[in-house]
Tab-separated table of C-alpha atoms in Angstrom:
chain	number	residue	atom	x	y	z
A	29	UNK	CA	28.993	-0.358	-15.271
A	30	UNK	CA	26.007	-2.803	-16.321
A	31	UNK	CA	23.263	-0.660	-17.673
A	32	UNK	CA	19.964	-0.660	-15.312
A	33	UNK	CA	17.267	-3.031	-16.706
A	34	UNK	CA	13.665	-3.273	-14.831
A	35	UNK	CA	11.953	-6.331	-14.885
A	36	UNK	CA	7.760	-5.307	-14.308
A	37	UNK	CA	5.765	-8.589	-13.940
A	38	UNK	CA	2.198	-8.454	-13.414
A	39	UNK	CA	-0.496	-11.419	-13.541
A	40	UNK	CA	-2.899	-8.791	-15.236
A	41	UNK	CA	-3.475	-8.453	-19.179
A	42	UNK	CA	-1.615	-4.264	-19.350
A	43	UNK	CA	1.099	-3.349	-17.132
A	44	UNK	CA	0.109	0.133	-15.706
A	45	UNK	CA	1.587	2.630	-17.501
A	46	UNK	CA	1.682	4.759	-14.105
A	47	UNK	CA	4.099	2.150	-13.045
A	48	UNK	CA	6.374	2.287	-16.176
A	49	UNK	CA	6.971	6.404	-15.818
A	50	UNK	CA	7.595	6.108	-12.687
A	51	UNK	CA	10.385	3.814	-13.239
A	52	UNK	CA	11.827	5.167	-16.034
A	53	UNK	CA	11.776	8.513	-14.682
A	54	UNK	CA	13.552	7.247	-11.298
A	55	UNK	CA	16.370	6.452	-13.411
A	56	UNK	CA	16.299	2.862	-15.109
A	57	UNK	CA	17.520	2.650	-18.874
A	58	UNK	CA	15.924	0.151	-19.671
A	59	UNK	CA	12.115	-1.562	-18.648
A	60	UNK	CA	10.648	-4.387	-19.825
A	61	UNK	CA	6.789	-5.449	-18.942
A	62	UNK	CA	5.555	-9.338	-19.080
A	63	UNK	CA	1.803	-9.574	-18.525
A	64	UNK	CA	-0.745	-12.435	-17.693
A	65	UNK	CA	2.272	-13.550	-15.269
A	66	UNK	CA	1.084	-16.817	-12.875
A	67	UNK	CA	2.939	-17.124	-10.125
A	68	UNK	CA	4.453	-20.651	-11.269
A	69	UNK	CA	5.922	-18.640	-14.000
A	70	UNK	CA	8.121	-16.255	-11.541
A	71	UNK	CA	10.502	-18.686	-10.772
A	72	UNK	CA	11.668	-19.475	-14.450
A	73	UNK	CA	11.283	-16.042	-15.442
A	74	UNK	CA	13.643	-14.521	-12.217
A	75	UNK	CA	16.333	-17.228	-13.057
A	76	UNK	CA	16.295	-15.788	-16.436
A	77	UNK	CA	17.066	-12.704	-15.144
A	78	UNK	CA	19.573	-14.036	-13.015
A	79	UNK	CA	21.964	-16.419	-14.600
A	80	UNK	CA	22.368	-13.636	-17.995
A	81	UNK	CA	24.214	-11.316	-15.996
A	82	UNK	CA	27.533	-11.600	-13.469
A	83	UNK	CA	26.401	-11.851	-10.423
A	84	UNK	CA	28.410	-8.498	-9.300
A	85	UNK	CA	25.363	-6.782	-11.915
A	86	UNK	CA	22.388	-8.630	-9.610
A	87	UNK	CA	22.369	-4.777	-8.249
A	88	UNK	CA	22.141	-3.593	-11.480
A	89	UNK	CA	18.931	-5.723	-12.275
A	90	UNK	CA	15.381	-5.215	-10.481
A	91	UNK	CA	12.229	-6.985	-10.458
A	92	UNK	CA	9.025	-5.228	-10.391
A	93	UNK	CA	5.565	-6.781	-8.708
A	94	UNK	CA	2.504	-5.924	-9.538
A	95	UNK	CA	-1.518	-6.382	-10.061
A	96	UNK	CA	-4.134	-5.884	-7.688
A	97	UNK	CA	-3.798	-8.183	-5.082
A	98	UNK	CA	-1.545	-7.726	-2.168
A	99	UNK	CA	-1.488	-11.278	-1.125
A	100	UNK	CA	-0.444	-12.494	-5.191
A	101	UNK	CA	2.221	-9.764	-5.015
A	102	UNK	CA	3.395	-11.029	-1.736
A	103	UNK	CA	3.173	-14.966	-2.796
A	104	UNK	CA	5.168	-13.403	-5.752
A	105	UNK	CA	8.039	-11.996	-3.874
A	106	UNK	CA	8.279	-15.379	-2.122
A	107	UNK	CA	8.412	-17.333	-5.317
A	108	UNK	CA	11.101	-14.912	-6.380
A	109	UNK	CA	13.431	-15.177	-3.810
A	110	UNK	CA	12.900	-18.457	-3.816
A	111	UNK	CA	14.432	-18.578	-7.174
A	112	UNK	CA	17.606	-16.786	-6.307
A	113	UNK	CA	20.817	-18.612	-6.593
A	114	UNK	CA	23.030	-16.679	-4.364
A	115	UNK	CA	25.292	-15.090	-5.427
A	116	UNK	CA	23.112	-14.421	-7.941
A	117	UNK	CA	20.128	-12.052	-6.361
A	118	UNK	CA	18.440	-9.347	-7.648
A	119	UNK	CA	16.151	-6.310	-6.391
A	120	UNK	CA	12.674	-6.985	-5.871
A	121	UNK	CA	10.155	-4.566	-5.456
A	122	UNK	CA	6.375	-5.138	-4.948
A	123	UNK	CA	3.434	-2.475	-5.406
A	124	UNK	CA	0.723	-4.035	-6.867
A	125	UNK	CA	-1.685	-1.175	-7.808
A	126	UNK	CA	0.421	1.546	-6.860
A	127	UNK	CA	-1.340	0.068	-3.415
A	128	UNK	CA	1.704	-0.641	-0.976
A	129	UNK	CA	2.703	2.961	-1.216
A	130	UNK	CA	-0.612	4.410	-1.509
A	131	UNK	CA	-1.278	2.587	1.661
A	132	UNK	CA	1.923	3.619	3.308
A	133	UNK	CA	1.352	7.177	2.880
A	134	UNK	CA	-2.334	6.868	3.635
A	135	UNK	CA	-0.865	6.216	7.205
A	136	UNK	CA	1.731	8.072	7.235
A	137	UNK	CA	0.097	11.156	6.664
A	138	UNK	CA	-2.429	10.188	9.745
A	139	UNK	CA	0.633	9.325	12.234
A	140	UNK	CA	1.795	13.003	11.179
A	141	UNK	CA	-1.619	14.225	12.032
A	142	UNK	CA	-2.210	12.124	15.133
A	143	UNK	CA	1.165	13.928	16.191
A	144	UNK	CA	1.097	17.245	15.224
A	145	UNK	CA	-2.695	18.048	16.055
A	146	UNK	CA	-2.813	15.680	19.132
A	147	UNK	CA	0.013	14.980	20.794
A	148	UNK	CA	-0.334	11.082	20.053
A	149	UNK	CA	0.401	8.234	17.759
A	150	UNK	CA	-0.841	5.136	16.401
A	151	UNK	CA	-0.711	2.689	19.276
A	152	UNK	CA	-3.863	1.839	20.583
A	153	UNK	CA	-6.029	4.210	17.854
A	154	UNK	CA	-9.165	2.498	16.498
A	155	UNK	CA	-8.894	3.244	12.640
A	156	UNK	CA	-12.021	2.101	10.913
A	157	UNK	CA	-11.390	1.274	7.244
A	158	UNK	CA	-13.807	1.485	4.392
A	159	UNK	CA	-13.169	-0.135	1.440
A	160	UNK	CA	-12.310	-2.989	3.569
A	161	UNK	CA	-11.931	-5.559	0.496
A	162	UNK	CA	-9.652	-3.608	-1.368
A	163	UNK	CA	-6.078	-3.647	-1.256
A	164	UNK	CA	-5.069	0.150	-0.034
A	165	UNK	CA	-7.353	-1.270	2.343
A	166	UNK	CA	-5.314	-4.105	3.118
A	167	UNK	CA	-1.931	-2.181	3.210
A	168	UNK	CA	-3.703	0.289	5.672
A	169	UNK	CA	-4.978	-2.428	7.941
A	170	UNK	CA	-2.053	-4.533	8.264
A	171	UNK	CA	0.625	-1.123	8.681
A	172	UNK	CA	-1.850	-0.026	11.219
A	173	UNK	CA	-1.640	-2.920	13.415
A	174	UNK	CA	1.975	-3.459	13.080
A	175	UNK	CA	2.725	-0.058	14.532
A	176	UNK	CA	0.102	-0.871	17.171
A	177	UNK	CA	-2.753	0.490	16.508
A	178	UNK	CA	-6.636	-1.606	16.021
A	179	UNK	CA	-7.867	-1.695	12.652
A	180	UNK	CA	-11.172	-2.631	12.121
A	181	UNK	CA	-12.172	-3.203	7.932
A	182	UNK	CA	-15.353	-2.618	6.977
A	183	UNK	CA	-17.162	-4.533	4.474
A	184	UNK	CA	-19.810	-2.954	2.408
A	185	UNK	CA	-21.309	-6.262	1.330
A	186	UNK	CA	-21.315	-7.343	5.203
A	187	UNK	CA	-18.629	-9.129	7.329
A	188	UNK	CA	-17.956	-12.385	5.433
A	189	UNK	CA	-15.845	-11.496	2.923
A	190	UNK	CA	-13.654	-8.877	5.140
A	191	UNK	CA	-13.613	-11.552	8.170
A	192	UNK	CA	-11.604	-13.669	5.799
A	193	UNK	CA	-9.199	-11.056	4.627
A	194	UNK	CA	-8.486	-10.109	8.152
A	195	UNK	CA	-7.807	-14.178	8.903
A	196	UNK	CA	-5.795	-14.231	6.502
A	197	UNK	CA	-3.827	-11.324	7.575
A	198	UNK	CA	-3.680	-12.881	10.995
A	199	UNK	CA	-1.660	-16.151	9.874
A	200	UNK	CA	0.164	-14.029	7.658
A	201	UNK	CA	1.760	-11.634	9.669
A	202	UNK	CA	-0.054	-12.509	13.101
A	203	UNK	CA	-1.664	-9.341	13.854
A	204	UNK	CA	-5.301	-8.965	14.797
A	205	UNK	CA	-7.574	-7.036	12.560
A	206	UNK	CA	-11.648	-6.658	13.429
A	207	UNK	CA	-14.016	-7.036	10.861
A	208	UNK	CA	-17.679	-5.507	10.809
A	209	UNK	CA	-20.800	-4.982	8.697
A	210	UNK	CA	-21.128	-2.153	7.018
A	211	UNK	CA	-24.017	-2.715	4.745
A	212	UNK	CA	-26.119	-0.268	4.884
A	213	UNK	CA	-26.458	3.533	6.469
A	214	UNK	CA	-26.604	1.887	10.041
A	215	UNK	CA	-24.506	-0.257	10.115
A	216	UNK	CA	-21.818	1.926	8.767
A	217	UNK	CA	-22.168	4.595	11.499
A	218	UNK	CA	-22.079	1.929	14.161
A	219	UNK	CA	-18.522	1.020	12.696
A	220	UNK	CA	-17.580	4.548	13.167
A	221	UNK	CA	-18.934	4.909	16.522
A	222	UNK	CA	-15.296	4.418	18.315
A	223	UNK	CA	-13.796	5.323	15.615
A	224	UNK	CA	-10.644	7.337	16.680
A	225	UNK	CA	-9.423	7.244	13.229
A	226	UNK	CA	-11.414	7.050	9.499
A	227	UNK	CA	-9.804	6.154	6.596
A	228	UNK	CA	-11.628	5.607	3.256
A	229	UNK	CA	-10.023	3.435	0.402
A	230	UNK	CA	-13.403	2.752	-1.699
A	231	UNK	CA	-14.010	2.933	-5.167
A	232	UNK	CA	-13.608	6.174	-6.889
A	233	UNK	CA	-16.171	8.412	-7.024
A	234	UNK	CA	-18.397	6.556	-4.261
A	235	UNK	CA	-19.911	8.344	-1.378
A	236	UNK	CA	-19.457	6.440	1.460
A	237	UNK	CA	-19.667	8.633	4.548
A	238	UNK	CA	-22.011	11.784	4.837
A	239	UNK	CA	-21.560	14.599	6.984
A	240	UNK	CA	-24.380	13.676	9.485
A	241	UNK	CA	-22.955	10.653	9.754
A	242	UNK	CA	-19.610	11.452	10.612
A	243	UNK	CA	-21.474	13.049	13.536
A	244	UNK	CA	-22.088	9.602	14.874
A	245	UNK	CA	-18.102	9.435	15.263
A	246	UNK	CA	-17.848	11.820	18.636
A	247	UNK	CA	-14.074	10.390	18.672
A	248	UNK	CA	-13.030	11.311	15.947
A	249	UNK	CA	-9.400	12.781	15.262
A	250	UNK	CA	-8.339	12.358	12.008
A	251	UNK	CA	-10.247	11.160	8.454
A	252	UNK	CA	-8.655	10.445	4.825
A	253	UNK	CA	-10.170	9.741	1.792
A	254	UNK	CA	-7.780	8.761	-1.324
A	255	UNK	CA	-10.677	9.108	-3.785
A	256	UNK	CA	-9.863	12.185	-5.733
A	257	UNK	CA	-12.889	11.715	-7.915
A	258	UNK	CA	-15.824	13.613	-6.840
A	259	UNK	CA	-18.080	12.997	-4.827
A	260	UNK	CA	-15.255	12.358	-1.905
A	261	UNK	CA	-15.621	9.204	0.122
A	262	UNK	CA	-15.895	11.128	2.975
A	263	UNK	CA	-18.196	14.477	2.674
A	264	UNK	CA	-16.026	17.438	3.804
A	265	UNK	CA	-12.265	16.389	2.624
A	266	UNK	CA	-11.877	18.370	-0.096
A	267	UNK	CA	-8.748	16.355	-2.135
A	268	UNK	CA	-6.396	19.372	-1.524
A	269	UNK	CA	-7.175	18.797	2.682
A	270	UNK	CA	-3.639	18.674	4.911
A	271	UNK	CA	-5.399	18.347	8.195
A	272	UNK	CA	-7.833	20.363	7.295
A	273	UNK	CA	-10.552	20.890	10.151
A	274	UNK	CA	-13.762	18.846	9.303
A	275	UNK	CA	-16.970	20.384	9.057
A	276	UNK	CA	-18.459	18.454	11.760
A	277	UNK	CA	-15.962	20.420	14.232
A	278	UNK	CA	-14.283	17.555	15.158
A	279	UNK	CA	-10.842	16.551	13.791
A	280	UNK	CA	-9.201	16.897	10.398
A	281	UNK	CA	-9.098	15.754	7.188
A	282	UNK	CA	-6.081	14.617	4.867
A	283	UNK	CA	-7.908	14.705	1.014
A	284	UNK	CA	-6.673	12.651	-1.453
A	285	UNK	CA	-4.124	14.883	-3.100
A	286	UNK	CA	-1.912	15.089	-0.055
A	287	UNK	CA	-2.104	11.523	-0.148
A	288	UNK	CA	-0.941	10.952	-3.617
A	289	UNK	CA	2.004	13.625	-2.895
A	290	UNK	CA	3.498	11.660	-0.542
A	291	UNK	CA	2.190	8.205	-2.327
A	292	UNK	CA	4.256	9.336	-5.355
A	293	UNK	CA	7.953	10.530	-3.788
A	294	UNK	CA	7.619	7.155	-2.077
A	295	UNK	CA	7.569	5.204	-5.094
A	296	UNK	CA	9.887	7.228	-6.840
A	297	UNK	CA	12.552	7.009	-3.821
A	298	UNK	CA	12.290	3.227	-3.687
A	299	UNK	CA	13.201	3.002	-7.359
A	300	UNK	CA	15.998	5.411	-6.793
A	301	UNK	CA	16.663	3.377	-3.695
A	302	UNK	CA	17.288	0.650	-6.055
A	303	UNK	CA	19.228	1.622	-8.204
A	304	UNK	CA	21.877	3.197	-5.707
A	305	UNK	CA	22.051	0.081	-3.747
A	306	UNK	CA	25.723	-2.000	-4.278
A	307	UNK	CA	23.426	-4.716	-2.738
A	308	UNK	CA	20.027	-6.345	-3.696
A	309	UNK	CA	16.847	-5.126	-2.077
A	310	UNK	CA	13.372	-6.630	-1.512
A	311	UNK	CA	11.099	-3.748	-0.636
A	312	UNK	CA	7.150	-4.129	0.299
A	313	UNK	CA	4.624	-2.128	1.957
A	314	UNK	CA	6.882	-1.742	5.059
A	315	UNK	CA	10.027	-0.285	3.420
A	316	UNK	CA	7.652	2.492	1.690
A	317	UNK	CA	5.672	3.221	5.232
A	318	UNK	CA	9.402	3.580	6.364
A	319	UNK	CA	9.942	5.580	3.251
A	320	UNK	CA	6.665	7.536	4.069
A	321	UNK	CA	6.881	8.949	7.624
A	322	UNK	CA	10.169	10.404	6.576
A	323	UNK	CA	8.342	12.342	3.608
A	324	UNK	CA	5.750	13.353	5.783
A	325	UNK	CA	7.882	14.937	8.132
């Protein structure tokens, strides 16, 4: 059998060494990194990858996405399939900054909660997003909306910029995503005012949401923060939370570290995933929300 060689392209000066252990501990013998990658380089590069191998060994042979942009990644994937010559395909795999399955199990973790503690699940929740530029943001937003529920993204340097994510979004995957100001201590807890759902994707180490005003959220079921550096995003979620009740009294909590559990099998199985397919995959943010629930339970 053809040995297992990774591929890890990223338009970014490192490739993240998070990305390489992961990979090499799923199981592939060899990985390769190529940095600074533009995306009119994929093509030449994936045909590279492509035409030195039989095309029975295209299974045997994965490409890796990532950076920080979801959109890049995603133009990326497109530019390498593009470049396939069937029969000679190989996997692809996008996650730029860890972000598709950080995303995934951001959500993943909530539909568990939203079931277990209530009864429900995602259709028709409001889930406010902070960190609405970012790209767990993203991930968050556009899972959210294709399982039916109403994302709204929250931008902390007003609506502009996170009005023309969420366009983009729509004549991407044509969903609908709300955008809203939330510059400022007002105008954040007016975004949370309906808010059936809070999720926080900011920077690390940012406060973002106090406890009084998560009492301006009266609907509130479920809150998760994926910063793990302190202070949380959200005050209350302590980064060990699994629905933990919030201090306000209303809902629970799902802390970072219960995040990143379920984050980091899902990355891990869609290597493995990879590597046990007889058949070329192309995996994005919806095979690991897939991926996700199942962890969850």
């Amino acid at each position: 059998m053809a040995r297992s060689i990774l591929h890890m392209l990223t338009p970014l000066k490192h490739m993240s060494p998070f990305d390489v252990n992961m990979a090499v501990d799923a199981g592939f013998e060899v990985v390769t990194a190529y940095t600074g990658v533009t995306l009119t380089e994929v093509g030449p590069l994936v045909q590279d990858s492509i035409f030195s191998r039989a095309p029975q060994d295209g299974a045997r042979t994965g490409l890796f996405i990532a950076g920080k942009n979801a959109e890049d990644a995603l133009d990326m994937v497109d530019r390498a399939r593009k470049a396939f010559v069937p029969p000679f395909v190989n996997h692809v795999f996008a996650d730029p900054a860890g972000s598709f399955t950080t995303g995934a199990a951001m959500v993943a973790q909530v539909n568990k909660a939203l079931r277990d503690r209530f009864g429900e699940g995602l259709p028709g929740q409001r889930i406010v997003i902070f960190g609405g530029a970012g790209v767990v943001a993203y991930v968050a937003a556009v899972i959210g909306a294709i399982e039916g529920a109403r994302p709204v993204l929250v931008g902390h340097d007003g609506q502009e910029r996170v009005s023309k994510i969420a366009a983009t979004m729509k004549w991407r995957f044509d969903i609908d995503v709300e955008a809203v100001d939330g510059a400022g201590g007002e105008a954040r807890r007016a975004a949370i005012a309906q808010a059936d759902v809070i999720l926080s994707a900011g920077p690390a180490g940012v406060a973002i949401l106090s406890a009084e005003d998560l009492d301006h959220a009266p609907k509130l079921k479920v809150a998760s923060d994926v910063n793990a550096v302190p202070p949380a995003g959200i005050a209350g979620i302590d980064v060990n939370a699994a629905c933990a009740p919030l201090p306000s009294g209303r809902g629970v909590g799902i802390g970072a570290l219960a995040v990143g559990d379920v984050k980091y099998r899902t990355q891990a199985g869609l290597f493995r995933r990879m590597l046990a397919s007889s058949e070329p995959l192309c995996l994005d943010f919806r095979d690991a929300y897939r991926l996700a629930v199942e962890i969850a339970g």
